Amino acid sequence: MRVLGIETSCDETGVAIYDTELGLMAHQLYSQAKMHADYGGVVPELASRDHIKKTLPLINAALEEAKTAPERIDAVAFTAGPGLMGALLVGATIGRTLAYAWQVPAVEVHHMEGHLLAPMLEPNPPEFPFVALLVSGGHTQLISVEGLGHYILLGESIDDAAGEAFDKTAKLLGLDYPGGPLLSKLAQSGTPNAFKFPRPMIDKPGLDFSFSGLKTAAANAVKANQNHLTQEITDQIKSDIAFAFQEAVIDTLFIKCQRALKQTGFKRLVIAGGVSANNALRKKFNGLLKQNIQVFYPRTEFCTDNGAMIAYAGWRRLTLGARAPLAIKTRPRWPLTDI
């Protein structure tokens, strides 16, 4: 089976073609980050308009990259949620229309299930069951994954997602949008123990997260170290704050994942979503290998939103008999456990 996948949930337009025998045949991605940087964050209306401009050209580019034709596509998968309503509607409308025109099945894909299954595209994919840490700009969740579609929410952020906290703290440090990767780069020059930030909620039972207080701690550190005349801080202090913030986030995620693995008894951990590309995070979590825990990540280019994970997840959903109705329905809010 050959599946065309379309991802337009936020500020990346992704199109890919996955073949069950040949693997990933094409992967096209366009990021709107430069456009939204002028506004310090994603502007939904601009995102939707840009998806309208980019989706069809990327589909043509993917068909050309795969050296295939529409007649060889067996199904079309598209992100139906969660995400920005306008952005989702672009991909869903195009995807459902193409499936109707090509007379092939269409399938709605949950964006976070796409992230959860992204490591399955790697040469050494994880086997079920496993614990999944989904960590991105919009979500921080721990999921018990017993099989495809068998998901139990173990814990989630009660306020800011980890990626959102990264971006907001980066803005406090004067970094451009998207700030998460820039903060991580800045942290490489930081001095260990120059600042000590809290590890939120690790002393409380359960597997929920909270990152708003950590962001506040970083804001207080910035304010306390500003020059009283210029209201600026030195580059080294910025690096030290970035280091301490990143370390606190990673430690918190690590401690909660250890608890989830102990609670479930599973020996496999999947980490996916934009923050999973963080090198410091991967270095920390690779230490679980000493505890006989296998850790799986998507390749870096599949950590952020992309069409490959949607095409793959679409195929897996098709094997379960999923089919999208003719009526186009998108879900800006869609709990993973509801699919």
C-alpha positions in Angstrom: 0.0 0.0 0.0 1.2 3.5 -0.9 -0.1 6.4 1.3 0.2 10.1 0.8 0.4 12.0 4.1 -0.5 15.6 4.6 0.4 17.6 7.8 -0.9 21.2 8.3 -1.7 21.4 12.0 0.3 24.5 12.9 3.3 26.2 11.2 4.8 23.5 9.1 3.5 22.1 5.8 4.6 18.5 5.5 3.9 16.0 2.7 5.2 12.5 2.4 4.7 9.2 0.6 5.0 6.0 2.5 5.0 2.6 0.8 4.6 -0.6 2.9 7.2 -2.5 0.9 9.6 0.3 -0.1 9.4 2.4 3.1 9.5 6.2 2.9 9.6 7.3 -0.7 9.3 11.1 -0.4 9.4 13.7 2.3 8.7 17.4 1.7 8.6 20.0 4.4 8.2 23.8 4.5 8.6 25.7 7.7 6.8 29.0 8.4 9.2 29.9 11.3 10.8 32.8 9.5 7.4 34.4 8.7 6.1 34.1 12.3 9.4 35.3 13.8 8.4 38.9 13.0 5.4 38.5 15.4 7.2 36.5 18.1 4.8 33.5 17.7 2.5 31.7 15.3 -0.3 33.9 13.8 -3.1 31.4 13.0 -4.5 33.4 10.0 -1.1 33.7 8.4 -0.4 30.1 9.0 -3.6 29.0 7.3 -3.0 31.2 4.2 0.6 29.9 3.8 -0.7 26.3 4.0 -3.0 27.1 1.1 -0.1 28.3 -1.0 2.3 25.5 -0.1 0.4 22.3 0.2 -0.4 21.5 -3.5 3.1 22.4 -4.7 4.6 20.1 -2.0 2.3 17.3 -3.0 3.5 17.6 -6.6 7.1 17.7 -5.4 6.6 14.6 -3.3 5.1 12.7 -6.3 8.1 13.8 -8.3 10.5 12.8 -5.6 8.9 9.4 -5.3 8.8 9.0 -9.1 5.2 8.0 -8.8 1.8 9.2 -10.1 -1.5 9.9 -8.5 -2.8 6.6 -10.0 -0.2 4.7 -7.8 -1.5 6.3 -4.5 -3.7 3.8 -2.6 -4.8 6.2 0.2 -4.6 9.7 1.5 -3.9 10.5 5.2 -4.3 13.9 6.7 -4.0 15.5 10.2 -7.5 16.1 11.5 -6.4 17.4 14.9 -5.4 18.7 17.3 -4.0 22.0 16.1 -5.1 25.3 14.7 -8.6 25.1 13.2 -7.8 27.0 10.0 -4.6 25.2 9.4 -6.2 21.8 9.9 -9.0 22.7 7.5 -6.5 23.3 4.7 -4.9 19.9 4.9 -8.1 18.1 5.6 -9.9 19.7 2.7 -7.1 19.1 0.2 -6.5 15.5 1.5 -10.2 14.5 1.5 -10.7 16.1 -2.0 -7.8 14.3 -3.5 -8.9 11.0 -2.1 -12.4 11.5 -3.6 -10.9 12.5 -6.9 -8.5 9.6 -7.0 -11.2 7.2 -5.7 -9.0 5.9 -2.8 -9.7 5.8 0.9 -9.0 8.8 3.1 -8.0 8.5 6.8 -8.0 11.1 9.6 -4.8 11.1 11.7 -4.4 12.3 15.2 -1.4 14.6 15.2 0.1 13.3 18.5 -0.4 9.6 17.4 1.7 10.6 14.4 4.5 11.8 16.8 4.1 8.7 18.9 4.6 6.4 15.9 7.4 8.4 14.3 10.1 6.2 15.7 8.5 3.3 13.8 10.1 4.9 10.7 13.6 4.1 12.0 15.6 1.0 11.2 15.3 -0.3 14.8 11.6 0.5 15.7 10.2 -0.1 19.2 7.9 -2.9 19.9 4.7 -2.7 21.9 4.3 -2.1 24.8 6.2 1.0 25.8 5.9 4.3 27.7 5.8 7.4 25.4 6.9 10.8 26.4 5.3 13.3 23.9 7.0 16.6 24.5 6.5 19.5 22.1 5.4 23.1 22.0 1.8 22.3 22.6 1.9 19.0 24.6 3.8 17.3 27.4 2.3 13.9 28.1 3.2 10.5 29.4 1.3 7.7 27.7 1.1 4.0 28.4 1.1 2.4 24.9 0.0 -1.3 25.0 -0.7 -1.4 21.3 -1.9 0.6 18.3 -4.8 2.7 19.6 -4.5 1.4 23.1 -3.4 4.5 24.9 -3.7 5.4 28.6 -2.8 8.9 29.8 -0.4 8.6 32.8 0.3 12.3 33.2 0.5 15.7 31.4 1.4 19.3 32.0 -1.2 21.2 34.0 0.0 24.5 32.5 2.7 25.2 30.0 4.0 22.5 27.8 7.8 22.0 28.0 8.4 23.3 24.5 6.2 26.3 25.2 8.2 27.0 28.4 11.4 26.8 26.3 10.1 29.4 23.9 8.8 31.8 26.6 12.1 31.6 28.5 14.0 32.2 25.3 11.9 35.3 24.8 12.9 36.5 28.3 16.5 36.1 27.2 16.0 38.2 24.1 16.1 35.3 21.7 14.1 35.2 18.4 11.2 32.9 17.7 11.2 29.9 17.7 13.3 30.2 20.8 13.7 26.6 22.0 16.5 25.6 19.7 18.3 28.9 20.3 18.0 28.5 24.1 19.5 25.1 23.8 22.4 26.4 21.8 22.9 29.2 24.3 23.0 26.7 27.1 26.1 25.1 25.7 28.1 28.0 26.9 26.5 28.0 30.4 28.3 27.4 33.6 26.9 24.4 35.7 25.5 25.4 39.1 25.6 29.1 38.4 21.9 29.1 38.9 19.7 26.4 40.6 16.1 26.3 39.4 13.4 24.1 41.0 12.3 20.7 39.6 8.5 21.3 39.6 6.2 18.6 41.1 8.9 15.9 41.6 8.1 15.8 45.3 4.4 15.2 44.7 2.9 11.8 43.8 1.7 11.2 40.3 3.0 11.9 36.8 1.7 15.3 36.0 4.0 18.2 35.0 4.1 21.9 35.6 6.5 24.3 33.9 5.0 27.8 34.6 6.8 28.1 37.9 10.1 27.2 36.3 9.6 29.9 33.7 8.9 32.4 36.6 12.1 31.3 38.3 14.0 32.1 35.1 12.2 35.5 34.8 13.2 36.3 38.4 16.9 35.4 37.7 16.9 37.7 34.6 15.4 40.6 36.7 17.8 40.1 39.6 20.9 40.2 37.3 19.9 43.1 35.1 22.1 46.2 35.0 20.0 48.8 37.0 20.7 51.5 34.3 20.4 49.6 31.0 18.1 46.7 32.2 20.4 44.3 30.3 22.2 41.2 31.4 25.6 39.9 30.2 25.8 37.2 27.6 27.4 34.8 30.1 24.5 35.2 32.6 22.1 34.6 29.7 24.0 31.4 29.0 24.0 30.4 32.6 20.3 30.9 33.0 19.6 29.0 29.8 21.8 26.1 31.1 20.0 26.0 34.5 16.6 26.2 32.8 17.3 23.4 30.3 18.8 21.2 33.0 15.7 21.7 35.3 13.3 20.8 32.5 15.3 17.7 31.4 15.7 16.5 35.0 12.0 16.9 35.6 11.1 14.9 32.5 13.7 12.2 33.4 12.4 11.7 36.9 8.8 11.5 35.8 9.7 9.0 33.0 11.5 6.8 35.5 8.3 6.8 37.6 6.2 5.9 34.6 8.5 3.0 33.7 8.4 1.7 37.2 4.6 2.1 37.4 4.0 0.2 34.2 6.8 -2.3 34.4 7.7 -1.6 30.7 11.3 -1.7 29.5 10.9 0.6 26.5 10.6 4.3 26.3 9.7 6.4 23.2 10.4 10.1 23.3 8.9 12.1 20.4 7.9 15.7 19.6 9.9 18.8 18.9 11.8 18.8 22.2 13.0 15.2 21.6 15.5 16.7 19.2 17.3 18.4 22.1 20.8 16.9 22.4 21.1 17.4 26.1 17.9 15.6 26.7 19.0 12.6 24.6 22.3 12.5 26.5 20.4 12.4 29.8 17.9 9.8 28.7 20.5 7.5 27.1 21.6 6.9 30.7 18.6 4.7 31.1 20.4 2.1 29.0 22.3 1.3 32.2 19.0 0.4 33.8 18.2 -2.0 31.1 15.7 0.4 29.5 15.6 0.8 25.7 15.1 4.4 24.5 13.8 5.2 21.1 13.6 8.6 19.3 12.6 9.7 15.8 15.5 11.0 13.6 15.9 14.8 14.1 14.0 15.8 11.0 11.0 13.8 12.2 10.9 15.3 15.7 9.0 18.4 14.6 5.8 18.3 12.6 6.2 16.4 9.3 4.2 14.5 6.7 6.1 11.2 7.1 4.7 10.5 10.5 1.2 11.2 9.1 1.6 8.9 6.1 2.9 6.1 8.4 0.2 6.6 11.1 -2.4 6.8 8.3 -1.3 3.4 7.0 -1.5 1.9 10.5 -5.0 3.3 11.0 -6.1 1.9 7.6 -5.1 -1.6 8.7 -7.5 -1.2 11.5 -10.3 -0.3 9.1 -10.4 3.5 9.6 -11.9 5.5 6.9 -12.7 9.2 6.8 -16.3 10.2 5.9 -17.0 12.5 3.1 -17.9 15.3 5.5 -14.8 17.1 6.6 -14.4 17.3 10.3 -11.3 18.7 12.1 -10.7 18.8 15.9 -8.6 21.6 17.3 -8.9 19.8 20.7 -8.7 16.0 20.5 -7.5 13.9 23.4 -5.2 11.1 22.2 -7.1 8.7 24.4 -10.3 9.4 22.5 -9.2 7.9 19.2 
